[in-house]
Amino acid sequence: MTAFDDLMAFTRDTVALGEIAGRMGWDQETVMPRGAAPQRGEEMAAIEAVLHARRSDPRVGDWLATAVAPDAAGAAQLREIRRSYERTVKIPADLATRLAQVTSVAQGKWAAARAAEDIAAFLPVLEEVVALKREEGAALAAGGPLYDAMLEDYEPGTSAAEIAAIFDAMRPRLVALRAAILERPDPAALSGYYPAETQLRMTHELATVFGYDLSRGRIDKAVHPFSSGSGNDVRITTRTNEDDPFNCIYSTIHETGHACYEQNIDQAYLLTALGRGVSMGVHESQSRIYENQLGRSRAFTGWLFGQMTEAYGDIGVGDAEAFYAAANRVHPGYIRTEADEVQYNLHIMLRFDLERALMAGDLQVADLEAAWNDRFLRDFGYAVDKPSNGVLQDVHWSVGLFGYFPTYALGNVYAGCLHAALRQAVPDLDTQLAAGDTAAATGWLRDNLQRHGSLYEPREIITRASGAAPTEAPLMDYLEAKFGALYGL
Amino acid sequence: MTAFDDLMAFTRDTVALGEIAGRMGWDQETVMPRGAAPQRGEEMAAIEAVLHARRSDPRVGDWLATAVAPDAAGAAQLREIRRSYERTVKIPADLATRLAQVTSVAQGKWAAARAAEDIAAFLPVLEEVVALKREEGAALAAGGPLYDAMLEDYEPGTSAAEIAAIFDAMRPRLVALRAAILERPDPAALSGYYPAETQLRMTHELATVFGYDLSRGRIDKAVHPFSSGSGNDVRITTRTNEDDPFNCIYSTIHETGHACYEQNIDQAYLLTALGRGVSMGVHESQSRIYENQLGRSRAFTGWLFGQMTEAYGDIGVGDAEAFYAAANRVHPGYIRTEADEVQYNLHIMLRFDLERALMAGDLQVADLEAAWNDRFLRDFGYAVDKPSNGVLQDVHWSVGLFGYFPTYALGNVYAGCLHAALRQAVPDLDTQLAAGDTAAATGWLRDNLQRHGSLYEPREIITRASGAAPTEAPLMDYLEAKFGALYGL
């Protein structure tokens, strides 16, 4: 056994244990009895401590110092393991344990507070989470910018300044587009009643249409839809709203994009450091292109309209064109996950600025709701009516995900780049989508991006797949063309 | 921190990790996608290796050598940890890893072979399991009787010879009782159609009636019903047969007995070595007394008859007396878990003898089906018709549970002892059960047995709770009285 082989074998067990921890997270969100939360907090802390000890094991450092990669994939393995090791050794085991414990409790309190519209019940534990995350950020940053150090967990090689620059380039065009749209007549929404049971049945069909392999996955309900797991056990969750079927449909297609990325990674990378999507931004590019550029296209919504009228009868819009308009309606709303393609990034920018301020210590948790509501009023033009429509709507902060939100917008930017290249590669894409056939599109994404897992770094894989370095231009061009036509601008 | 404190803290994390491994077992049996099986095998092997390393950690030996227990509960903690440590250090880590891997695969193959009635598809992997278990038994026995060493995992302090002696005392009385019953007219069975959905709804009501706390548990479907977890996350599974509602009802009450034992353990023992039921036999005594002495009593079935006719209308028997007879019908059948109280132990004796022979090397896996079918014909008087009704009916051997089966019969013996004492303690028990009220009975079991967890050793807790050392006499007296009256013997 060489140092490289030893390191691969050790890492394989670490990755397997990480999969187990991930599965317990799925369990907590879908099936765990409510009364189990404190006990589960201890259990999660125990496995996080094991993972932390393995990821920072001095032997990993020794192996990394002498390991020789046999090939390019081996070199990428070492790169990913080194990144994880160098970051992990900076975090004291005790801090990792406390974070796992507190976030497990905080997530339960968040869910209860959200249900009760009782923000006061959540803020004390959020203060604990923020304090621990700042402690973690300080350990990681080693004197550098604290928030940039956090971004490294989700989008390696990106700084807050770079993200702010992209957002600055997008914002004037988005604001102008939004203002122009909202002066136009509001297209008709769907009407009718959509039984949860029918919606859930349709999720299985939709996920399959987008290439999700249900023999290596499953679909359950959760408050906040998510995808979890890798390789041959990749599960998604969705939610239903019996007045609004789009919520479930597009949550499902979105999570299917995430899940297909994981399911389509080369099996040779299973349970290795390359066996996961390479970054949150690249991951989000997959969920976004499935959901928006494919799922909300005129062509695909034409097929979907047929499915909907077959399942539900009259849905309140008379033809596929009106259905397309309803599926892309830009209208006032509070919830990020329900936002249209135009306004979505404004939701992200709000969170990005607030969480940077929280981490910098410029904003206190006690002032968070007021800051959220102020910013929301400024950006969206109307006031938040209740906490579940405002600062309590997302699970992320309760589980310590700071630095994660901006990757959603980066994902949109990457999706814009990939979509432009996909249109070149598959000229008759719309004909296929109009027949409910995504095979060429999802196959192109699988072959050009998904199968590689973490073989290439984020910027490199987007550049390879789309043929150019990523910029916001293709996304903005696409949005202006699509919504310009939809709203007759 | 004293050595005792250090040992308690270390053990707490080990127990927490064991809970996670257990939860993954639940996942595998209830919700895991089929295609995930090989990957899950690797994941389980990784966490079993972690658990094995912790349970055999040299520091545990050092702490045990110097730890001073502060009280009786502390002494019991040390006793349980010492038992686990001394057994674990005998098993090579590599062997534990291989066992976890092979049994995970074997379980999948068993389920597929059972569905396909294809025993040949299962035997090769069962051979691997048997070989590894014999290797493990040899390591544990250190020259002593191999099967006795395996029994220690499930019923500490019991030998195969002692069990055989109990079985020998029971067998003539059971055989005579069975023969007498089968000469009498067969009571009417239920008839009708029992929708799975209604049965599953009733499982929640039944479990609650027996004191199961659904805020700290949940009920799902599985091929082979089981209970898993401890403390505040104790889950049960059940199954439905739309022609036979008793299958689901009594599986549910049975698993509820197991689950209540775990849920009712003193919260001070949560995530410690005392926080689990003390042995499989004692565990089974709880499931059995819930299922049989309470659940199949004339009094409780009177209440249940009302519930059934309310839920299903005409169920093919006209009154509570006929329903009681149907719930206790002794008739030919193949399946252990569906067997009546009289014949059940004959199923166990068959498995006990076959698995002792497998472990001793006196029986080869290739000859197992023939041995099973021969013995079944001798004991039950008719031939096994297909593997799923014979050697493929139970999950146990596929997952390496050798030495487990006899504890079911010990559980019946213990349940007999506890039931006799319970009748003394709660003279008007039948009045309560006839109203669907199990609070006094389950409360007595909780206070006298369940709450203690592993504080007392198996024989001691039965003796304390029932007032006398366990013998088969109360069980046999109860069976002869009950079935004598039922069948007019």
PDB file of C-alpha atoms in Angstrom, chain A residues 39 42-43, chain B residues 4-5 7-19 55 71-82 84 229-232 262 265-278 451-455:
ATOM      1  CA  GLN A  39     -31.628  12.959  21.726  1.00  0.00           C
ATOM      2  CA  GLU A  42     -26.575  14.308  20.909  1.00  0.00           C
ATOM      3  CA  GLU A  43     -26.406  11.578  18.305  1.00  0.00           C
TER       4      GLU A  43
ATOM      5  CA  PHE B   4     -15.599   6.557  35.980  1.00  0.00           C
ATOM      6  CA  ASP B   5     -16.612   9.954  34.547  1.00  0.00           C
ATOM      7  CA  LEU B   7     -15.717   6.122  30.876  1.00  0.00           C
ATOM      8  CA  MET B   8     -19.300   7.388  31.129  1.00  0.00           C
ATOM      9  CA  ALA B   9     -18.600  10.269  28.702  1.00  0.00           C
ATOM     10  CA  PHE B  10     -16.851   7.999  26.221  1.00  0.00           C
ATOM     11  CA  THR B  11     -19.624   5.399  26.457  1.00  0.00           C
ATOM     12  CA  ARG B  12     -22.305   8.032  25.896  1.00  0.00           C
ATOM     13  CA  ASP B  13     -20.870   8.875  22.476  1.00  0.00           C
ATOM     14  CA  THR B  14     -20.506   5.189  21.650  1.00  0.00           C
ATOM     15  CA  VAL B  15     -24.135   4.556  22.567  1.00  0.00           C
ATOM     16  CA  ALA B  16     -25.192   7.582  20.490  1.00  0.00           C
ATOM     17  CA  LEU B  17     -23.287   6.203  17.471  1.00  0.00           C
ATOM     18  CA  GLY B  18     -24.917   2.821  18.072  1.00  0.00           C
ATOM     19  CA  GLU B  19     -28.300   4.519  17.944  1.00  0.00           C
ATOM     20  CA  ARG B  55     -16.066  -0.717  22.144  1.00  0.00           C
ATOM     21  CA  ASP B  71     -23.697   3.942  43.427  1.00  0.00           C
ATOM     22  CA  ALA B  72     -25.585   0.793  42.436  1.00  0.00           C
ATOM     23  CA  ALA B  73     -26.579   2.201  39.056  1.00  0.00           C
ATOM     24  CA  GLY B  74     -22.949   3.100  38.428  1.00  0.00           C
ATOM     25  CA  ALA B  75     -21.933  -0.448  39.306  1.00  0.00           C
ATOM     26  CA  ALA B  76     -24.475  -1.745  36.810  1.00  0.00           C
ATOM     27  CA  GLN B  77     -23.076   0.651  34.184  1.00  0.00           C
ATOM     28  CA  LEU B  78     -19.604  -0.813  34.754  1.00  0.00           C
ATOM     29  CA  ARG B  79     -20.988  -4.364  34.593  1.00  0.00           C
ATOM     30  CA  GLU B  80     -22.622  -3.749  31.207  1.00  0.00           C
ATOM     31  CA  ILE B  81     -19.649  -1.880  29.759  1.00  0.00           C
ATOM     32  CA  ARG B  82     -17.284  -4.591  30.984  1.00  0.00           C
ATOM     33  CA  SER B  84     -19.422  -5.478  26.077  1.00  0.00           C
ATOM     34  CA  GLY B 229     -34.277   2.523  18.761  1.00  0.00           C
ATOM     35  CA  SER B 230     -34.252   3.534  22.385  1.00  0.00           C
ATOM     36  CA  GLY B 231     -35.273   6.393  24.630  1.00  0.00           C
ATOM     37  CA  ASN B 232     -37.110   9.096  22.743  1.00  0.00           C
ATOM     38  CA  GLU B 262     -37.601   1.066  25.522  1.00  0.00           C
ATOM     39  CA  ILE B 265     -36.799   3.192  30.657  1.00  0.00           C
ATOM     40  CA  ASP B 266     -35.783   5.830  33.190  1.00  0.00           C
ATOM     41  CA  GLN B 267     -34.680   8.930  31.264  1.00  0.00           C
ATOM     42  CA  ALA B 268     -31.657   9.100  33.572  1.00  0.00           C
ATOM     43  CA  TYR B 269     -30.307   6.095  31.642  1.00  0.00           C
ATOM     44  CA  LEU B 270     -30.771   7.730  28.210  1.00  0.00           C
ATOM     45  CA  LEU B 271     -27.771   7.084  25.930  1.00  0.00           C
ATOM     46  CA  THR B 272     -25.986   5.045  28.599  1.00  0.00           C
ATOM     47  CA  ALA B 273     -25.215   1.336  28.889  1.00  0.00           C
ATOM     48  CA  LEU B 274     -28.369   0.929  31.026  1.00  0.00           C
ATOM     49  CA  GLY B 275     -30.657   2.661  28.529  1.00  0.00           C
ATOM     50  CA  ARG B 276     -31.714  -0.476  26.645  1.00  0.00           C
ATOM     51  CA  GLY B 277     -33.750  -3.548  27.505  1.00  0.00           C
ATOM     52  CA  VAL B 278     -31.488  -5.949  29.386  1.00  0.00           C
ATOM     53  CA  ARG B 451     -38.167   1.490  33.869  1.00  0.00           C
ATOM     54  CA  HIS B 452     -35.063  -0.308  35.109  1.00  0.00           C
ATOM     55  CA  GLY B 453     -33.597  -0.825  31.645  1.00  0.00           C
ATOM     56  CA  SER B 454     -30.422  -2.862  32.110  1.00  0.00           C
ATOM     57  CA  LEU B 455     -30.018  -2.037  35.801  1.00  0.00           C
TER      58      LEU B 455
END
